[in-house]
Short mmCIF file of C-alpha atoms in Angstrom, two decimals:
data_model
loop_
_atom_site.label_atom_id
_atom_site.label_comp_id
_atom_site.label_asym_id
_atom_site.label_seq_id
_atom_site.Cartn_x
_atom_site.Cartn_y
_atom_site.Cartn_z
CA MET A 1 2.57 17.48 4.24
CA LYS A 2 -0.58 19.51 3.71
CA PHE A 3 -3.19 18.59 1.16
CA THR A 4 -6.21 20.48 -0.12
CA LYS A 5 -9.52 19.11 -1.30
CA ILE A 6 -10.47 20.42 -4.72
CA ARG A 7 -13.91 18.90 -5.40
CA GLU A 8 -16.05 15.77 -5.21
CA VAL A 9 -15.75 13.40 -8.18
CA PHE A 10 -17.64 10.33 -9.33
CA ALA A 11 -16.32 7.33 -11.25
CA GLY A 12 -15.88 8.33 -14.89
CA ASP A 13 -15.58 12.09 -14.27
CA PRO A 14 -12.83 13.74 -16.34
CA ILE A 15 -9.85 15.16 -14.44
CA ASN A 16 -8.21 17.73 -16.68
CA GLU A 17 -5.77 19.36 -14.25
CA ASN A 18 -2.23 19.28 -15.63
CA LEU A 19 -0.52 17.69 -12.60
CA SER A 20 0.85 14.23 -11.81
CA LYS A 21 -1.92 11.77 -10.94
CA SER A 22 -2.30 8.56 -8.93
CA LEU A 23 -4.58 6.75 -6.47
CA GLY A 24 -7.95 6.50 -8.17
CA ILE A 25 -7.08 8.34 -11.40
CA HIS A 26 -6.26 6.60 -14.68
CA LYS A 27 -6.06 8.14 -18.16
CA ASN A 28 -7.43 11.48 -16.84
CA LYS A 29 -10.61 9.85 -15.46
CA ALA A 30 -11.72 9.13 -11.92
CA LEU A 31 -11.98 5.43 -11.13
CA VAL A 32 -13.77 5.79 -7.78
CA HIS A 33 -16.11 8.20 -6.01
CA GLY A 34 -14.44 10.52 -3.52
CA SER A 35 -12.68 13.83 -2.94
CA LEU A 36 -10.15 15.01 -5.50
CA CYS A 37 -7.17 16.21 -3.45
CA ARG A 38 -3.89 17.94 -4.20
CA VAL A 39 -0.51 17.71 -2.49
CA SER A 40 1.99 20.17 -4.03
CA ASN A 41 1.92 19.13 -7.74
CA HIS A 42 0.21 15.78 -7.26
CA LEU A 43 -3.48 14.77 -7.55
CA PHE A 44 -5.22 11.79 -5.99
CA ILE A 45 -8.73 10.73 -4.97
CA LEU A 46 -9.44 10.14 -1.29
CA SER A 47 -12.29 7.64 -1.27
CA LYS A 48 -13.94 6.39 1.92
CA THR A 49 -14.51 2.91 0.59
CA LYS A 50 -14.00 -0.05 2.88
CA ARG A 51 -12.75 -2.25 0.04
CA TYR A 52 -9.35 -1.86 -1.57
CA PHE A 53 -9.08 -1.71 -5.35
CA PRO A 54 -5.54 -2.40 -6.61
CA PHE A 55 -3.87 0.13 -8.91
CA ILE A 56 -0.49 -0.04 -10.62
CA ASP A 57 2.39 1.32 -8.45
CA ASP A 58 0.43 0.99 -5.19
CA LEU A 59 2.59 0.04 -2.22
CA VAL A 60 0.88 -2.75 -0.30
CA ILE A 61 1.42 -5.08 2.64
CA GLY A 62 0.19 -8.62 2.14
CA LYS A 63 0.08 -11.91 4.00
CA VAL A 64 1.59 -14.94 2.27
CA ILE A 65 -1.07 -17.65 2.10
CA TYR A 66 0.53 -20.10 -0.35
CA VAL A 67 4.17 -20.96 -0.99
CA ASN A 68 5.44 -22.62 -4.16
CA GLN A 69 8.90 -23.02 -5.68
CA ASP A 70 8.16 -20.44 -8.37
CA TYR A 71 5.73 -18.01 -6.74
CA TYR A 72 3.87 -16.93 -3.61
CA LYS A 73 0.18 -16.12 -3.30
CA VAL A 74 -0.36 -13.03 -1.18
CA ASP A 75 -3.61 -11.89 0.47
CA LEU A 76 -4.02 -8.16 -0.23
CA ASN A 77 -7.13 -7.70 1.93
CA SER A 78 -9.51 -7.69 -1.05
CA CYS A 79 -7.92 -9.99 -3.61
CA ILE A 80 -5.08 -12.48 -3.97
CA GLY A 81 -1.86 -11.26 -5.59
CA LEU A 82 0.86 -13.28 -7.28
CA LEU A 83 4.48 -12.66 -6.22
CA PRO A 84 7.09 -14.49 -8.33
CA SER A 85 9.96 -15.85 -6.23
CA LEU A 86 12.49 -14.09 -8.49
CA SER A 87 10.82 -10.68 -8.01
CA PHE A 88 13.09 -9.77 -5.11
CA THR A 89 16.26 -7.68 -5.12
CA ASN A 90 19.29 -9.89 -5.96
CA ALA A 91 17.13 -13.03 -6.24
CA SER A 92 18.20 -15.91 -8.47
CA LYS A 93 17.27 -19.58 -8.78
CA ARG A 94 19.86 -20.43 -6.12
CA ASN A 95 19.40 -17.34 -3.96
CA LYS A 96 15.72 -16.99 -3.05
CA PRO A 97 14.35 -15.27 0.04
CA GLU A 98 13.12 -17.49 2.87
CA ILE A 99 9.44 -16.64 3.02
CA LYS A 100 7.00 -18.96 4.73
CA ARG A 101 3.24 -19.14 4.98
CA ASP A 102 1.74 -16.40 7.23
CA ASP A 103 4.72 -14.05 6.72
CA PHE A 104 3.98 -10.45 5.75
CA VAL A 105 5.63 -8.84 2.71
CA PHE A 106 5.84 -5.22 1.60
CA CYS A 107 5.57 -5.02 -2.17
CA LYS A 108 4.50 -2.96 -5.16
CA ILE A 109 1.73 -3.75 -7.65
CA ILE A 110 3.16 -3.88 -11.17
CA LYS A 111 0.14 -5.26 -13.04
CA THR A 112 -3.55 -5.39 -12.16
CA GLY A 113 -6.16 -7.94 -13.13
CA ILE A 114 -7.86 -10.91 -11.53
CA GLU A 115 -4.62 -11.73 -9.69
CA PRO A 116 -2.47 -8.59 -9.43
CA LEU A 117 1.22 -9.15 -10.14
CA LEU A 118 3.49 -8.01 -7.30
CA SER A 119 7.18 -7.15 -7.06
CA CYS A 120 9.61 -6.73 -4.16
CA VAL A 121 12.46 -5.30 -6.24
CA GLY A 122 13.86 -2.20 -4.58
CA GLU A 123 15.12 -0.95 -1.26
CA GLY A 124 12.77 -1.54 1.67
CA PHE A 125 10.63 -4.15 -0.07
CA GLY A 126 10.39 -7.78 1.01
CA LYS A 127 9.59 -9.68 4.19
CA ILE A 128 8.72 -7.40 7.10
CA GLU A 129 9.00 -7.91 10.83
CA GLY A 130 6.94 -6.10 13.42
CA GLY A 131 3.31 -5.76 14.36
CA VAL A 132 1.00 -5.72 11.34
CA PHE A 133 -2.63 -4.80 11.86
CA PRO A 134 -5.58 -4.00 9.60
CA LEU A 135 -7.01 -0.52 9.11
CA GLU A 136 -9.68 0.75 6.74
CA PRO A 137 -8.08 1.49 3.33
CA TRP A 138 -9.25 5.12 3.25
CA LYS A 139 -7.61 5.72 6.64
CA CYS A 140 -4.37 4.22 5.29
CA GLN A 141 -4.53 6.57 2.31
CA LEU A 142 -5.04 9.53 4.64
CA LEU A 143 -2.21 8.34 6.88
CA TYR A 144 0.01 7.94 3.81
CA VAL A 145 -0.57 11.59 2.88
CA LYS A 146 -0.64 13.25 6.32
CA GLY A 147 1.79 11.11 8.30
CA ILE A 148 2.17 11.14 12.08
CA ASN A 149 3.94 13.90 14.00
CA LEU A 150 5.37 12.19 17.06
CA LYS A 151 8.73 12.79 18.69
CA MET A 152 9.47 9.09 19.18
CA LYS A 153 11.67 6.57 17.49
CA PHE A 154 9.58 4.10 15.50
CA LYS A 155 9.30 2.56 12.06
CA MET A 156 6.00 2.50 10.22
CA ILE A 157 5.05 1.04 6.84
CA VAL A 158 1.63 1.98 5.45
CA GLY A 159 0.13 -0.26 2.79
CA LEU A 160 -2.56 1.39 0.72
CA ASN A 161 -4.57 -1.84 0.90
CA GLY A 162 -5.42 -1.51 4.59
CA PHE A 163 -2.45 -2.98 6.47
CA VAL A 164 -0.06 -1.01 8.67
CA MET A 165 3.20 -2.24 10.21
CA ILE A 166 4.60 -0.51 13.29
CA GLU A 167 7.89 -1.36 14.95
CA GLY A 168 9.13 0.51 18.01
CA ASP A 169 11.68 0.29 20.80
CA SER A 170 9.02 -0.85 23.26
CA PRO A 171 5.36 -1.91 23.29
CA MET A 172 4.47 1.45 24.88
CA VAL A 173 5.85 3.30 21.83
CA VAL A 174 3.80 1.10 19.49
CA ARG A 175 0.68 1.65 21.62
CA GLU A 176 1.15 5.43 21.56
CA VAL A 177 1.66 5.45 17.76
CA ILE A 178 -1.54 3.43 17.28
CA GLY A 179 -3.39 5.80 19.62
CA SER A 180 -2.28 8.85 17.63
CA MET A 181 -3.73 7.48 14.40
#
């Protein structure tokens, strides 16, 4: 996927282009300083900040730091999110996922605030297995847009909050994927 940089924007600058918007844009205004970029009919702001700011519909990887009967507290690398135990696909009071402390989950932000509200409803969301490692959030955003062109078999999940999960057939494959980033 190829993206083009349009211009530099500052927080509060109006963004009047008539395209779909995400990642740093809310109500036609820039929320962060960075480069306004375009991928096909979609606009986003690529900001080289080292701190992650949660936005609605962001896909994130978090580490479970607290387990309760009704909810989990998840470290999102800059804040703590709240994940209700019934916010999983096919979850009920009797059928809850087995998530323990220090497990990693792939989820979506559905509400922002002091403690963002998370959800794992949907295909591919939930507890993840594989090597999870931190990366600067702006590099994750760039990786999310550009992707990696390798002719190997591997699975990669990129969280916009600065965590990346890579799972491969062998440790050499994982090492080569990390080296290509």
